[in-house]
XYZ file of C-alpha atoms in Angstrom:
343
model
C 83.941 32.819 184.242
C 85.018 30.598 187.110
C 84.931 32.520 190.363
C 87.531 32.417 193.117
C 86.035 30.836 196.223
C 86.848 32.990 199.248
C 86.555 31.953 202.898
C 86.426 34.484 205.727
C 87.632 33.290 209.124
C 86.363 35.670 211.812
C 83.081 37.493 211.304
C 83.778 40.612 213.342
C 84.520 44.252 212.525
C 86.666 43.474 209.476
C 85.353 40.019 208.603
C 81.744 41.051 208.072
C 82.863 43.869 205.792
C 85.180 41.608 203.802
C 82.377 39.066 203.364
C 80.004 41.743 202.072
C 82.667 43.086 199.706
C 83.474 39.623 198.328
C 79.792 39.127 197.538
C 79.890 42.283 195.420
C 82.720 41.066 193.154
C 81.920 39.468 189.804
C 85.026 37.285 189.949
C 84.625 36.028 193.521
C 82.261 33.816 195.483
C 81.919 33.726 199.266
C 82.306 30.084 200.250
C 81.445 30.866 203.869
C 82.272 32.630 207.110
C 83.641 31.047 210.267
C 83.475 32.147 213.898
C 83.217 31.047 217.516
C 80.274 33.214 218.606
C 76.569 32.446 218.664
C 75.248 35.954 219.372
C 73.737 38.683 217.162
C 76.937 39.079 215.166
C 76.880 35.652 213.526
C 73.090 35.848 213.361
C 73.591 38.682 210.841
C 75.504 36.269 208.616
C 72.618 33.818 208.872
C 70.196 36.611 207.958
C 72.280 37.370 204.864
C 72.204 33.672 203.971
C 75.981 33.327 204.144
C 77.184 29.761 204.747
C 78.209 29.710 208.417
C 80.935 27.478 209.817
C 82.165 26.882 213.364
C 85.813 27.013 214.356
C 85.785 23.398 215.553
C 83.449 20.607 216.673
C 82.904 22.153 220.118
C 81.750 25.458 218.686
C 79.641 23.681 216.102
C 77.704 22.026 218.921
C 77.237 25.431 220.575
C 76.002 26.927 217.319
C 73.529 24.117 216.792
C 72.284 24.502 220.375
C 71.747 28.208 219.668
C 69.651 27.367 216.627
C 72.326 28.220 214.081
C 72.553 25.571 211.380
C 76.263 25.537 210.707
C 77.589 24.046 207.505
C 80.517 22.403 209.251
C 83.825 23.376 210.788
C 86.745 25.509 209.628
C 88.336 22.453 208.037
C 85.210 21.926 205.939
C 85.219 25.572 204.888
C 88.874 25.439 203.890
C 88.285 22.317 201.810
C 85.787 24.182 199.637
C 87.805 27.412 199.287
C 90.633 28.673 197.100
C 91.828 31.343 199.520
C 91.081 32.379 203.086
C 90.987 35.865 204.555
C 91.761 35.593 208.253
C 90.009 38.342 210.206
C 90.295 36.769 213.632
C 91.534 38.867 216.582
C 95.150 39.959 216.870
C 97.610 37.079 217.394
C 94.908 34.442 216.793
C 95.483 34.567 213.049
C 99.162 33.744 213.471
C 98.120 30.521 215.199
C 96.030 29.504 212.174
C 98.858 29.734 209.674
C 100.114 26.177 210.097
C 96.662 24.814 209.274
C 96.436 26.919 206.117
C 99.899 25.824 205.026
C 99.205 22.184 205.820
C 96.149 22.274 203.563
C 97.986 24.201 200.850
C 95.650 27.192 201.016
C 96.563 30.742 200.115
C 95.774 33.148 202.923
C 95.576 36.836 203.793
C 96.168 38.222 207.272
C 95.252 41.636 208.630
C 97.506 44.361 210.022
C 97.337 43.189 213.627
C 99.828 40.470 212.733
C 103.555 40.963 212.243
C 105.114 41.357 208.803
C 107.196 38.260 209.468
C 104.107 36.027 209.579
C 103.773 36.229 205.803
C 106.984 37.919 204.647
C 104.916 40.280 202.499
C 102.846 43.329 203.401
C 100.314 44.671 200.913
C 98.959 48.006 199.749
C 97.306 47.967 196.328
C 98.545 51.238 194.840
C 102.115 50.599 195.968
C 103.116 46.955 195.575
C 100.302 44.933 193.966
C 102.687 43.358 191.442
C 104.955 41.946 194.148
C 102.018 39.981 195.589
C 101.074 38.214 192.364
C 100.640 34.467 192.920
C 102.197 34.507 196.391
C 100.913 32.023 198.945
C 100.247 34.703 201.568
C 100.274 38.384 202.355
C 99.313 40.744 205.138
C 97.079 43.734 204.441
C 98.624 46.432 206.624
C 96.634 48.209 209.342
C 94.196 51.056 208.800
C 96.694 53.747 209.776
C 99.515 52.185 207.787
C 97.248 51.841 204.750
C 96.558 55.573 204.841
C 100.252 56.374 205.232
C 101.260 54.201 202.293
C 98.491 55.601 200.074
C 99.369 59.232 200.685
C 103.141 58.831 200.589
C 102.922 56.677 197.457
C 100.988 59.469 195.737
C 103.765 61.940 196.549
C 106.464 59.424 195.634
C 104.876 58.707 192.240
C 104.909 62.445 191.540
C 108.620 62.599 192.349
C 107.933 64.872 195.330
C 108.601 62.694 198.379
C 111.829 63.149 200.329
C 110.930 62.434 203.962
C 107.780 62.370 206.054
C 107.011 62.982 209.713
C 103.542 62.314 211.048
C 101.531 62.483 214.260
C 98.568 60.156 214.645
C 95.594 60.750 216.926
C 94.286 57.227 217.334
C 90.776 56.238 218.294
C 90.658 54.453 221.641
C 88.727 51.376 220.527
C 86.283 50.204 217.872
C 82.822 51.788 218.245
C 80.991 48.552 219.041
C 83.338 47.869 221.972
C 83.287 51.347 223.486
C 81.140 50.128 226.394
C 83.820 47.560 227.258
C 87.233 49.108 226.676
C 88.876 52.388 225.821
C 90.020 55.487 227.656
C 88.120 58.409 229.167
C 89.248 61.889 230.144
C 92.878 61.341 229.193
C 95.343 61.023 226.305
C 97.792 58.130 226.079
C 100.938 58.615 223.977
C 102.702 55.571 222.608
C 105.880 55.233 224.631
C 108.132 54.697 221.611
C 109.072 57.121 218.844
C 108.773 56.136 216.110
C 105.421 54.508 216.772
C 104.927 51.225 214.963
C 103.106 52.675 211.941
C 106.227 54.207 210.376
C 108.250 50.975 210.327
C 105.098 49.157 209.223
C 104.801 51.447 206.184
C 108.419 50.604 205.390
C 107.489 46.913 205.340
C 105.455 47.774 202.241
C 107.911 50.262 200.754
C 111.434 50.286 202.263
C 112.257 53.481 200.353
C 110.025 55.584 202.621
C 111.894 57.921 204.982
C 109.042 58.100 207.473
C 108.786 58.585 211.235
C 105.523 58.527 213.166
C 104.371 59.311 216.674
C 100.952 58.367 217.997
C 98.529 59.354 220.747
C 95.462 57.385 221.791
C 92.480 59.713 222.255
C 89.061 59.201 223.933
C 86.871 58.769 220.849
C 85.944 55.878 218.565
C 84.858 57.232 215.180
C 88.164 57.395 213.285
C 91.842 58.288 213.359
C 93.211 61.742 212.535
C 96.686 62.257 211.029
C 98.857 65.372 210.834
C 101.786 65.249 208.420
C 104.822 67.360 207.645
C 106.504 66.148 204.460
C 109.710 67.520 203.014
C 109.523 67.517 199.246
C 112.334 66.853 196.816
C 112.038 70.464 195.628
C 109.926 73.552 195.980
C 106.368 73.102 194.785
C 103.028 74.866 194.962
C 99.769 73.712 196.496
C 98.157 72.807 193.186
C 101.011 70.482 192.282
C 100.745 68.676 195.609
C 96.959 68.397 195.305
C 97.374 67.050 191.788
C 99.686 64.341 193.131
C 97.118 63.305 195.740
C 94.320 63.390 193.159
C 96.115 60.762 191.099
C 95.281 58.258 193.821
C 91.776 56.888 193.349
C 91.533 56.180 197.094
C 92.201 59.662 198.450
C 89.140 61.924 198.593
C 89.332 65.657 199.190
C 87.091 67.255 201.808
C 86.779 70.900 202.790
C 86.745 72.440 206.233
C 84.734 75.254 204.678
C 81.950 72.778 203.862
C 81.406 72.258 207.608
C 83.345 69.000 207.440
C 85.355 70.153 210.416
C 85.603 66.972 212.475
C 85.423 63.212 212.272
C 81.782 63.079 213.406
C 80.682 65.341 210.537
C 82.516 63.202 208.003
C 80.904 60.091 209.518
C 77.529 61.752 209.092
C 78.405 62.442 205.453
C 79.149 58.743 204.889
C 75.751 57.858 206.327
C 74.098 60.527 204.188
C 75.532 59.114 200.955
C 74.309 55.644 201.919
C 77.534 53.848 202.775
C 76.956 50.516 204.568
C 77.771 50.923 208.270
C 78.645 54.552 207.419
C 81.972 53.247 206.089
C 84.641 55.383 204.432
C 87.074 53.429 202.265
C 89.008 56.512 201.210
C 91.539 58.707 202.986
C 89.591 61.950 203.605
C 92.154 64.729 203.196
C 91.351 68.371 204.016
C 92.049 70.246 200.796
C 91.694 73.732 202.236
C 93.888 72.954 205.246
C 96.826 71.754 203.151
C 99.719 74.239 203.210
C 102.922 74.358 201.178
C 105.898 76.358 202.436
C 108.853 76.154 200.076
C 109.787 72.488 199.905
C 107.555 71.441 202.805
C 103.895 70.433 202.800
C 101.601 70.227 205.830
C 98.321 68.345 205.655
C 95.776 66.425 207.729
C 93.321 63.640 207.013
C 90.895 61.151 208.533
C 91.080 57.348 208.489
C 88.093 55.044 208.985
C 89.578 52.364 211.215
C 86.895 49.846 210.270
C 86.718 50.270 206.504
C 89.874 51.542 204.819
C 91.455 48.080 204.530
C 88.432 46.488 202.822
C 89.269 47.498 199.227
C 92.910 46.563 199.860
C 91.826 43.093 200.986
C 89.753 42.559 197.839
C 92.718 43.559 195.677
C 94.982 41.242 197.680
C 92.664 38.332 196.861
C 93.045 39.043 193.155
C 96.813 39.438 193.425
C 97.445 36.211 195.340
C 95.177 34.131 193.129
C 96.429 35.793 189.956
C 92.928 36.300 188.556
C 93.849 39.892 187.725
C 97.551 40.562 187.101
C 97.063 44.269 186.453
C 96.907 46.445 189.577
C 95.008 49.296 187.953
C 92.331 46.961 186.604
C 91.844 45.304 189.980
C 91.678 48.651 191.790
C 89.113 49.903 189.272
C 86.950 46.784 189.719
C 87.094 47.096 193.487
C 86.423 50.831 193.480
C 83.418 50.479 191.202
C 81.899 47.660 193.241
C 82.299 49.461 196.577
C 81.588 52.969 195.339
C 85.065 54.260 196.197
C 85.377 57.808 194.885
C 87.593 60.876 194.884
C 84.720 63.250 195.632
C 81.804 62.460 197.929
C 79.402 64.939 196.295
């Protein structure tokens, strides 16, 4: 079987995880990773024997001076790749689009970019088919991914009428917590709805969803609280059954001492996840409450990991190597160990 050759531009929080995930797929091959840094981060790619490329000639010289034997520049990497996953910082990716288009390369952007940059926003369980053989898509952000997953589960069960959610957002990524973030305060987003609701509608315009968000002084994950009006009265078991039909929502229990994001992070480390990553939405089963035609629930989102399986599925969709969404999701889940129960 001929493998799809995948390039990763930007070897940071998301890029390193995408590169690792690509390496685990039987139908993909990592053609290389590209960056502008010469510190420990890119040294990890060298240690893993990934082909390393510099953004341009200037950075290639810097890499060589730092003892990193680069395989060339971004242009060289693109020439040997079928598709590129751009994981560069917010707004940088949008500047790379013209190069990708000029070279006729399919590309995937991350959720930091606007929907308009690609004209398509992706979430595997919701709209995989609409991405088949497109030239580009955008995998929506970590929070939006969780929203689309959970609301899609309710929608598929015929239960979703409208949704209202409050997001407690981590202040910054863990590795940058010594540089940026907030301390001893809470910072609400000044607009309601916050951007996640409209972003979810870029994937599925049928969603009646409004979000509000608050930045909080921690870095481990996001926490969501949701109030969803159902299309009719239902009981708890029916709602749980709807969520359980998603292969990327995992139930956790407050009664199992999984009472906070740090305990769930510890669980991910205990089960051997790389970087302690959680690809699933971790939804508190015993907290979920149904009152008539309303359901109230809460869950955790790993801001560094939840989009990784979506990105792998997006590669298959754009290249057309797997036209069936369920088959792609199954392949990705099996390779990454995505599960509906952690123990």
